[in-house]
Backbone as a chain_set.jsonl record, in Angstrom:
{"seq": "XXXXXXXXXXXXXXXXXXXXXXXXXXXXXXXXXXXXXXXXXXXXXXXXXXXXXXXXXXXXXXXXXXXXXXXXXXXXXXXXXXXXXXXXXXXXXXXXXXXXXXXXXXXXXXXXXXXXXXXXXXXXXXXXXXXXXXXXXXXXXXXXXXX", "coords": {"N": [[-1.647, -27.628, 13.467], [-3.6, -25.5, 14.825], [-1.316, -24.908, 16.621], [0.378, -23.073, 14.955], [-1.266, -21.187, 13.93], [-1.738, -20.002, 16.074], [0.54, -18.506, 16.688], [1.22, -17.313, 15.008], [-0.807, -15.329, 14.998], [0.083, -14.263, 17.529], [2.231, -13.627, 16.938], [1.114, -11.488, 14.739], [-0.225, -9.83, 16.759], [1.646, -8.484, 18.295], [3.371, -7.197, 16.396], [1.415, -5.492, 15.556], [1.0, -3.49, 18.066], [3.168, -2.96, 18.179], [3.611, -0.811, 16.594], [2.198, 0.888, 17.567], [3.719, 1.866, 19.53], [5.425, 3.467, 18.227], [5.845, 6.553, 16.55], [5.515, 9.155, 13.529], [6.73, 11.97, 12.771], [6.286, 15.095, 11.316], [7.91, 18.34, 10.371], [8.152, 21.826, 8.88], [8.77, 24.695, 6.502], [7.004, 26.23, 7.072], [6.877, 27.078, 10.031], [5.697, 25.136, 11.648], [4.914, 21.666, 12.932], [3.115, 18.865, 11.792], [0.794, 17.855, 13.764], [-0.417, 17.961, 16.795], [-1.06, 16.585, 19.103], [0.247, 13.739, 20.595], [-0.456, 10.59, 21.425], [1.096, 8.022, 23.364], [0.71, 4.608, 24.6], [0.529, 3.638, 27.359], [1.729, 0.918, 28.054], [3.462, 0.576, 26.498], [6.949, -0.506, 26.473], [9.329, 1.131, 25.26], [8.615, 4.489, 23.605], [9.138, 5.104, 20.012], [10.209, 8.386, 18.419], [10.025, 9.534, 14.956], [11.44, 12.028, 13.476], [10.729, 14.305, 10.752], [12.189, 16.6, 8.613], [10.094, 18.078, 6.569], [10.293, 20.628, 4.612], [12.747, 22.623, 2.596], [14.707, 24.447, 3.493], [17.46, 25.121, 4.761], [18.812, 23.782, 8.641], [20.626, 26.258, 9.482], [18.779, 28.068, 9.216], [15.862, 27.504, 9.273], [15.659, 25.45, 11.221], [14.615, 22.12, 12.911], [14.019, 20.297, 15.8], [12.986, 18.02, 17.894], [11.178, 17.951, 21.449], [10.887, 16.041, 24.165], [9.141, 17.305, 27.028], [8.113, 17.21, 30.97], [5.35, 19.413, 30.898], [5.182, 21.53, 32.79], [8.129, 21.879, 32.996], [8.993, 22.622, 30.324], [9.004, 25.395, 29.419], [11.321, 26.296, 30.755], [13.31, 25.391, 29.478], [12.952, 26.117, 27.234], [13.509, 28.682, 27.562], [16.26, 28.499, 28.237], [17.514, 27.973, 25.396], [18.523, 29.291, 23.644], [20.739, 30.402, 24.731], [22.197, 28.104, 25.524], [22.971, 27.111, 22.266], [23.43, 26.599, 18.69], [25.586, 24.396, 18.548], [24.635, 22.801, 20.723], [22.105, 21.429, 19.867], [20.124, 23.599, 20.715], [19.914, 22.664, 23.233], [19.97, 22.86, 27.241], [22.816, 21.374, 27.652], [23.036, 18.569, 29.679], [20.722, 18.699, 31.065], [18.538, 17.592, 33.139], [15.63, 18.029, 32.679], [14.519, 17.204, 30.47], [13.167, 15.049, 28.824], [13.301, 13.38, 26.549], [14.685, 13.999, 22.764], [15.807, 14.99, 19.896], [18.136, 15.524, 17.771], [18.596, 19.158, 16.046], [17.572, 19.241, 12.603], [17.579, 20.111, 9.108], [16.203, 20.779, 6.378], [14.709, 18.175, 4.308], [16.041, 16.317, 5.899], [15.898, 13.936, 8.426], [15.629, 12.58, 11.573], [15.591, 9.99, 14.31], [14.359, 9.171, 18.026], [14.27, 7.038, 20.501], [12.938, 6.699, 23.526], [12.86, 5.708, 27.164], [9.44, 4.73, 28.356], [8.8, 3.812, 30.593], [9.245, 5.479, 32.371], [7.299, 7.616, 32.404], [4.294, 9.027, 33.202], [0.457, 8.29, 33.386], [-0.73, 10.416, 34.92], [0.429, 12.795, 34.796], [1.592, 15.93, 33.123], [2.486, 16.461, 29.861], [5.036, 18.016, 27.198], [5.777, 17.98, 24.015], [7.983, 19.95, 21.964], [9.54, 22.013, 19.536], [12.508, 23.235, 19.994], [14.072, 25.4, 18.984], [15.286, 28.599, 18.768], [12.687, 30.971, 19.079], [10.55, 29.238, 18.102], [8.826, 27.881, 19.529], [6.841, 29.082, 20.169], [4.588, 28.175, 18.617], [5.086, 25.423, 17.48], [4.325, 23.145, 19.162], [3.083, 20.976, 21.306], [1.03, 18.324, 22.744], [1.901, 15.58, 24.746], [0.514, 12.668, 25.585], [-0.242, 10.064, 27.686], [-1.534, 7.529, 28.168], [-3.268, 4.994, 29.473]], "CA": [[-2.059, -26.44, 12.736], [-3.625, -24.567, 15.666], [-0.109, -24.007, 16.844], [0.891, -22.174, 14.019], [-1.788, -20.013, 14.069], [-1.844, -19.194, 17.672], [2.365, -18.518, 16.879], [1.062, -16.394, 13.727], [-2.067, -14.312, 15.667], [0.937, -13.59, 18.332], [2.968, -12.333, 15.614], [0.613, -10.29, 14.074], [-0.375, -8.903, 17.731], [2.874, -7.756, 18.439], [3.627, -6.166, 15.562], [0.401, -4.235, 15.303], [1.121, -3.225, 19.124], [4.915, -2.138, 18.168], [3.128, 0.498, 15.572], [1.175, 2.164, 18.588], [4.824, 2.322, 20.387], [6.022, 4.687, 17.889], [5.027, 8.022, 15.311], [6.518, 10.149, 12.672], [5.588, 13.776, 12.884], [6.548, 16.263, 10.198], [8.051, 19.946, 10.612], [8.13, 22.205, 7.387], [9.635, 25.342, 6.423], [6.254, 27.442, 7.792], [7.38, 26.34, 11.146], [4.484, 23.753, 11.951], [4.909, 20.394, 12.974], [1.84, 18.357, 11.134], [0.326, 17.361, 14.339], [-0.63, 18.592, 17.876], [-1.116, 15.715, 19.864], [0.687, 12.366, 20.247], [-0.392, 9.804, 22.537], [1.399, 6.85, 23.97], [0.33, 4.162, 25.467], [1.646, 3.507, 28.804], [1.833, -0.507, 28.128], [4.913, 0.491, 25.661], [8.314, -0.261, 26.96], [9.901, 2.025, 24.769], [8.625, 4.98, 22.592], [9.908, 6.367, 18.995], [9.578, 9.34, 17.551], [10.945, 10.127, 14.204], [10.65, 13.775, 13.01], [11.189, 14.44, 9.205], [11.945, 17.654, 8.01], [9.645, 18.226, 5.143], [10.896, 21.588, 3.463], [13.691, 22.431, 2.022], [15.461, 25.201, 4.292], [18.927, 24.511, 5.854], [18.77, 23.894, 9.767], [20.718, 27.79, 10.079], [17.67, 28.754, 9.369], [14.809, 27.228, 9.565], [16.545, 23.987, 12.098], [13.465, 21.806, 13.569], [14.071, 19.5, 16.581], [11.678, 17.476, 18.558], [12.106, 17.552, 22.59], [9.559, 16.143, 25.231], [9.518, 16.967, 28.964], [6.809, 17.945, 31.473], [4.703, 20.744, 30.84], [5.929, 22.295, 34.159], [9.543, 22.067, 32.536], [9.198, 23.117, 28.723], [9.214, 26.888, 29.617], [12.27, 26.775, 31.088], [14.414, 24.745, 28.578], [13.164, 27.37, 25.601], [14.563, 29.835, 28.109], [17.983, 28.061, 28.536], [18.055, 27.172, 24.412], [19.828, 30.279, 23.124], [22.519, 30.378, 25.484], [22.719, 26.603, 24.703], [23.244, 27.803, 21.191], [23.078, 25.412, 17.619], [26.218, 22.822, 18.595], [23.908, 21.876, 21.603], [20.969, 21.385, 19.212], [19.229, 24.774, 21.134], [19.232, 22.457, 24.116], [20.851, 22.944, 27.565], [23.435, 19.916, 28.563], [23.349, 17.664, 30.636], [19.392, 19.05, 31.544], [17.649, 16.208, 33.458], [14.154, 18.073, 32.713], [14.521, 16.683, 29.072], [12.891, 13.457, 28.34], [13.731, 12.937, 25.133], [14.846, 14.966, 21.82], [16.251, 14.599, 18.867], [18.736, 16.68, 16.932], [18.287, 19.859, 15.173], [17.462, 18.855, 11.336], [16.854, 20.636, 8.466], [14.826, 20.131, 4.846], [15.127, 17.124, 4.004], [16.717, 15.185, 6.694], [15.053, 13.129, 9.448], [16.077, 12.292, 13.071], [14.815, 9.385, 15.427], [14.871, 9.07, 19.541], [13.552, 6.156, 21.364], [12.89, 6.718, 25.078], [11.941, 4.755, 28.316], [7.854, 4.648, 29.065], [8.641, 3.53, 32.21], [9.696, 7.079, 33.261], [6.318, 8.491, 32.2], [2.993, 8.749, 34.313], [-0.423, 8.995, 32.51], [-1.456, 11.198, 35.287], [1.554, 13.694, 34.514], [1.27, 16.492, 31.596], [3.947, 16.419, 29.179], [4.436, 18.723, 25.895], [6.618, 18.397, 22.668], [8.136, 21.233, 21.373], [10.773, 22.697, 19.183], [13.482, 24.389, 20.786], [14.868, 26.09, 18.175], [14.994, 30.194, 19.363], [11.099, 31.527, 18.462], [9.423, 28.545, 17.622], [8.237, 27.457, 20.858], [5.25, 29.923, 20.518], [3.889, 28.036, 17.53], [5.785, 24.637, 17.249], [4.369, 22.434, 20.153], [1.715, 19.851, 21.338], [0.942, 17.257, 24.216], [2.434, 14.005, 24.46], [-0.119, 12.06, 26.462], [0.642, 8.825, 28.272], [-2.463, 6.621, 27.872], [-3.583, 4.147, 30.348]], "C": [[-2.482, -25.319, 13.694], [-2.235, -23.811, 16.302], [0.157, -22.976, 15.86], [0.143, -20.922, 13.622], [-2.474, -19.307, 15.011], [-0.113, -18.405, 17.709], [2.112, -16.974, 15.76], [0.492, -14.84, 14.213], [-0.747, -13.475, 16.63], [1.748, -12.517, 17.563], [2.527, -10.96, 15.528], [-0.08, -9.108, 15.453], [0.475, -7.525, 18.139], [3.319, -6.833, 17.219], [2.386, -4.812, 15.525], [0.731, -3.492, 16.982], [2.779, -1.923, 19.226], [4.784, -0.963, 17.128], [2.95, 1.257, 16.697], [2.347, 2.657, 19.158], [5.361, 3.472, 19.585], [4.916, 5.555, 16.717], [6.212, 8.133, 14.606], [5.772, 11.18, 12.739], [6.745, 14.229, 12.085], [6.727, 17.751, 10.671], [8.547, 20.122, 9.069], [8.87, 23.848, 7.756], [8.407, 26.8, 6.587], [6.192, 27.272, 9.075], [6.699, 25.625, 12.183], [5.434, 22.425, 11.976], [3.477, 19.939, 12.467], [0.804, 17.232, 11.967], [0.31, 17.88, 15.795], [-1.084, 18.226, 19.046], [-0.659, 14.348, 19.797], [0.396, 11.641, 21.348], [0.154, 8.189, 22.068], [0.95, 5.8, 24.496], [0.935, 3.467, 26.271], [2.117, 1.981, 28.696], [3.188, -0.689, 27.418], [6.068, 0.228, 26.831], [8.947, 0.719, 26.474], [8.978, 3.107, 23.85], [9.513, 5.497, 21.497], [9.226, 6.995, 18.199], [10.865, 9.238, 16.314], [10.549, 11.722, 13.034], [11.916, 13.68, 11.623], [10.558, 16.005, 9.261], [11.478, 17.7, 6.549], [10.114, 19.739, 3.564], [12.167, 21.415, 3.004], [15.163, 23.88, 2.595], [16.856, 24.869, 4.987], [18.837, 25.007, 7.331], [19.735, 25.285, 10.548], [19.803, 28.454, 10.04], [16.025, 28.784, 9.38], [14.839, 25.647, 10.156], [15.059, 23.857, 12.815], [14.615, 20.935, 14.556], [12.54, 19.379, 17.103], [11.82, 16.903, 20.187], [10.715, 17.446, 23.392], [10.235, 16.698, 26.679], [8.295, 17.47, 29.357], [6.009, 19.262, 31.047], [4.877, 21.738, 31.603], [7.532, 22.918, 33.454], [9.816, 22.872, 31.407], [9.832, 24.658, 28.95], [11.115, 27.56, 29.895], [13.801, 26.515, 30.228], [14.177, 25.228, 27.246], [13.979, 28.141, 26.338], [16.137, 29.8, 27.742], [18.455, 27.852, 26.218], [18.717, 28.164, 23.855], [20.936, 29.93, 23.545], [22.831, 28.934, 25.146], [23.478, 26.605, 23.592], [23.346, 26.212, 19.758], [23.944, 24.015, 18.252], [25.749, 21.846, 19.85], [22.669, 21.506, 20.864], [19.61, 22.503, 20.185], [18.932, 23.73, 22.652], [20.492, 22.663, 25.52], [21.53, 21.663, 28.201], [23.445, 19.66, 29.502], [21.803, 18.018, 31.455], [18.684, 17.837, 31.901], [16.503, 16.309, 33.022], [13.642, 17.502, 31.056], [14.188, 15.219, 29.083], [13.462, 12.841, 27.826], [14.12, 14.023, 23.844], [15.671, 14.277, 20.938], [17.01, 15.932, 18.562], [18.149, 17.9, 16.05], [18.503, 19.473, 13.81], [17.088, 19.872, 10.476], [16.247, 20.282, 7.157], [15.322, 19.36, 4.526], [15.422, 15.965, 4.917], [15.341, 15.175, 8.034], [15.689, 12.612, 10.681], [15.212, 11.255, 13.91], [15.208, 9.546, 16.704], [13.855, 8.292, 19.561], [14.002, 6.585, 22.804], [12.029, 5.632, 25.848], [10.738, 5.418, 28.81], [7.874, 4.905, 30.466], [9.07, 4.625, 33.435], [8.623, 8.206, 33.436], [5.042, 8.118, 33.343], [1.571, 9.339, 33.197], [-1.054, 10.37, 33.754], [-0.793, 12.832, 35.706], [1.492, 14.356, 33.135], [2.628, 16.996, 31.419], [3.406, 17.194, 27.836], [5.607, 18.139, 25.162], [6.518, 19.59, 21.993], [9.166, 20.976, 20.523], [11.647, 23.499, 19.617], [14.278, 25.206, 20.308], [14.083, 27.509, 18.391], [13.505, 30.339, 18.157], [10.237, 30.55, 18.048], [8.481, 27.712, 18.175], [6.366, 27.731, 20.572], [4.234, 29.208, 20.014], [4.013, 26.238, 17.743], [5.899, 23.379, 18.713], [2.744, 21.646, 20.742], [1.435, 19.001, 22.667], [0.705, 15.931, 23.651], [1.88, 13.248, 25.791], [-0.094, 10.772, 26.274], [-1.117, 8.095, 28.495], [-2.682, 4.647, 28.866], [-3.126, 3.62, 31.774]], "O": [[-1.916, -24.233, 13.565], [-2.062, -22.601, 16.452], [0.077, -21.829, 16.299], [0.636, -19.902, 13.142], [-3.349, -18.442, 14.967], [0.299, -17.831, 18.717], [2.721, -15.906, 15.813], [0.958, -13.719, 14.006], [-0.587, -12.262, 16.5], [1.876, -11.293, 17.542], [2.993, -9.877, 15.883], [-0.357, -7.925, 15.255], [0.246, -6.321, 18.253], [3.582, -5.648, 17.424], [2.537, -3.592, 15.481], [0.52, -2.313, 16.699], [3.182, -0.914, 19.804], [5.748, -0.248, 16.855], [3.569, 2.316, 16.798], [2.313, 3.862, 19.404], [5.756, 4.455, 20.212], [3.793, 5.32, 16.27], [7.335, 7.648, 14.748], [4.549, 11.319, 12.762], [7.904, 13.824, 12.177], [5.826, 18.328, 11.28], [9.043, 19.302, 8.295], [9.354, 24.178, 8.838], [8.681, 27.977, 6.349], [5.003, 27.34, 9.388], [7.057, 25.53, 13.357], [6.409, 22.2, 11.259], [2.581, 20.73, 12.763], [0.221, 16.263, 11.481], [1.415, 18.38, 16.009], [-1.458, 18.995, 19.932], [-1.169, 13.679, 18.898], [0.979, 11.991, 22.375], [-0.104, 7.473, 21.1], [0.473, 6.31, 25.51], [1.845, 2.699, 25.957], [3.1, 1.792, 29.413], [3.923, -1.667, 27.558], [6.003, 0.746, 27.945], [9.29, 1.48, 27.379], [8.364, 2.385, 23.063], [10.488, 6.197, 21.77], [8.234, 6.722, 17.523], [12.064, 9.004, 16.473], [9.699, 12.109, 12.231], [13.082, 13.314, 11.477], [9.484, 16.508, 9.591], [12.175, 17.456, 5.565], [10.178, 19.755, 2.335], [12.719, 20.316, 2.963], [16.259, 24.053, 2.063], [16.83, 24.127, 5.969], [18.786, 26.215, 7.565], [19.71, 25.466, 11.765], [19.753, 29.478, 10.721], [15.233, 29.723, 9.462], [14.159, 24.758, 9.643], [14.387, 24.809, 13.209], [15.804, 20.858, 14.247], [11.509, 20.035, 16.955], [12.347, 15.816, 20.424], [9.777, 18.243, 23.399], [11.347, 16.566, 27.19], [7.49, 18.018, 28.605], [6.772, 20.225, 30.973], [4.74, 22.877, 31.155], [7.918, 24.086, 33.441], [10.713, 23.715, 31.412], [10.99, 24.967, 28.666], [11.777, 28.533, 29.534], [14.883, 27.1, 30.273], [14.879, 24.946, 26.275], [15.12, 28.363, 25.933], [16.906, 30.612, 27.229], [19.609, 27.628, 25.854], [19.818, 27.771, 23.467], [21.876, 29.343, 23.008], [23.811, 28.702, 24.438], [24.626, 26.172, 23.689], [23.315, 25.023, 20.078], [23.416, 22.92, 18.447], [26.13, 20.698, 20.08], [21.926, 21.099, 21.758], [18.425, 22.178, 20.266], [17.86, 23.918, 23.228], [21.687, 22.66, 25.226], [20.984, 20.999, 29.082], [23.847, 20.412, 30.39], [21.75, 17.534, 32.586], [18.252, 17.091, 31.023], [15.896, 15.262, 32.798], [12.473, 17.467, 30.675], [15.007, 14.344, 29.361], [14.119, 11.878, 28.218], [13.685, 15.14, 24.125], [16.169, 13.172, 21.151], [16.694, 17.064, 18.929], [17.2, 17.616, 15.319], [19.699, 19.294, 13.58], [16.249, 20.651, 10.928], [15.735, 19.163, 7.133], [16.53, 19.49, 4.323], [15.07, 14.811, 4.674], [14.417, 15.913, 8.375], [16.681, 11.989, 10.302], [14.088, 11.647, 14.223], [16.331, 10.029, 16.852], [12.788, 8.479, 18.975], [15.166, 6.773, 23.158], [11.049, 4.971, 25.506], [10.783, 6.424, 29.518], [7.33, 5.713, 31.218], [9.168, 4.631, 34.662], [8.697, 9.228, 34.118], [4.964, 7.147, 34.095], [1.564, 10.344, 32.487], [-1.82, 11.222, 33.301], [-1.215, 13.687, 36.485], [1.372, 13.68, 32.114], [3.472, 17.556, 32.12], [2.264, 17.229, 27.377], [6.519, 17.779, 25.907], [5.524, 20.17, 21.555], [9.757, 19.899, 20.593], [11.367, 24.696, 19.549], [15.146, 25.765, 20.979], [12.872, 27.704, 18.292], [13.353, 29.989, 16.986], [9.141, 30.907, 17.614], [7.61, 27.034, 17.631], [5.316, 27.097, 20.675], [3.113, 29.283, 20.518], [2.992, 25.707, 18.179], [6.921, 22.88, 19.186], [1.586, 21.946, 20.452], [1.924, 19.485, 23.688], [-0.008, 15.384, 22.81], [2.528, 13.173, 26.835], [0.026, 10.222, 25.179], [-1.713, 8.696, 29.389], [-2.196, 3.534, 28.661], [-3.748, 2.712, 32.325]]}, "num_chains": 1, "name": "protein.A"}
């Protein structure tokens, strides 16, 4: 019997552990995401995000995405996301300074990305943004790496 609930406790470790590895964050059609900090914790192998568009706007015009990279970097990959233009999802290809991202979505629809931890540093500042042209200003947070 102790086996089974040393086999069980493991279980239920791991699963509660594989919650902390991922989020869902929300963007809407006043061009908020419904959160402004996400932390990680560095013990993950993998994180996922999955971003749900909550309004009801079509991604020509009110298109969310969800893209990490350094805080050093962000600046420069709103710069580059015009000229990128929508069929790159506002991002520019083949950009190493990109973590992670997800597709441009709009109301209604939802997008996941899992990325490798093991690329992150907690003692490295990282943001999430939107890269969709103008929403940078508003539409961004810090994705801190935890332990």
């Amino acid at each position: 019997m102790k086996k089974y609930v040393a086999i069980f406790l493991t279980f239920l470790s791991s699963v509660a552990f594989a919650d902390e590895c991922a989020v869902t964050i929300e963007s809407n059609d006043m061009m908020q995401f419904n959160m402004t900090e996400i932390t990680a914790p560095a013990a993950c192998d993998t994180f996922t995000v999955t971003l749900k568009h909550t309004g009801q706007l079509d991604k020509k015009f009110m298109g969310h995405n969800w893209v990490l990279s350094t805080t050093a970097d962000a600046q420069a990959i709103v710069g580059a996301a015009l000229k990128a233009g929508a069929d790159n999802n506002y991002l520019p290809p083949g950009d190493k300074t990109i973590i992670a991202a997800t597709k441009i979505i709009g109301g209604g629809e939802q997008d996941t990305v899992t990325f490798d931890m093991s690329k992150l540093s907690s003692a490295e500042d990282y943001t999430f943004f939107c890269s969709f042209p103008g929403h940078f200003a508003i539409m961004k947070g810090s994705f801190i790496v935890k332990g």
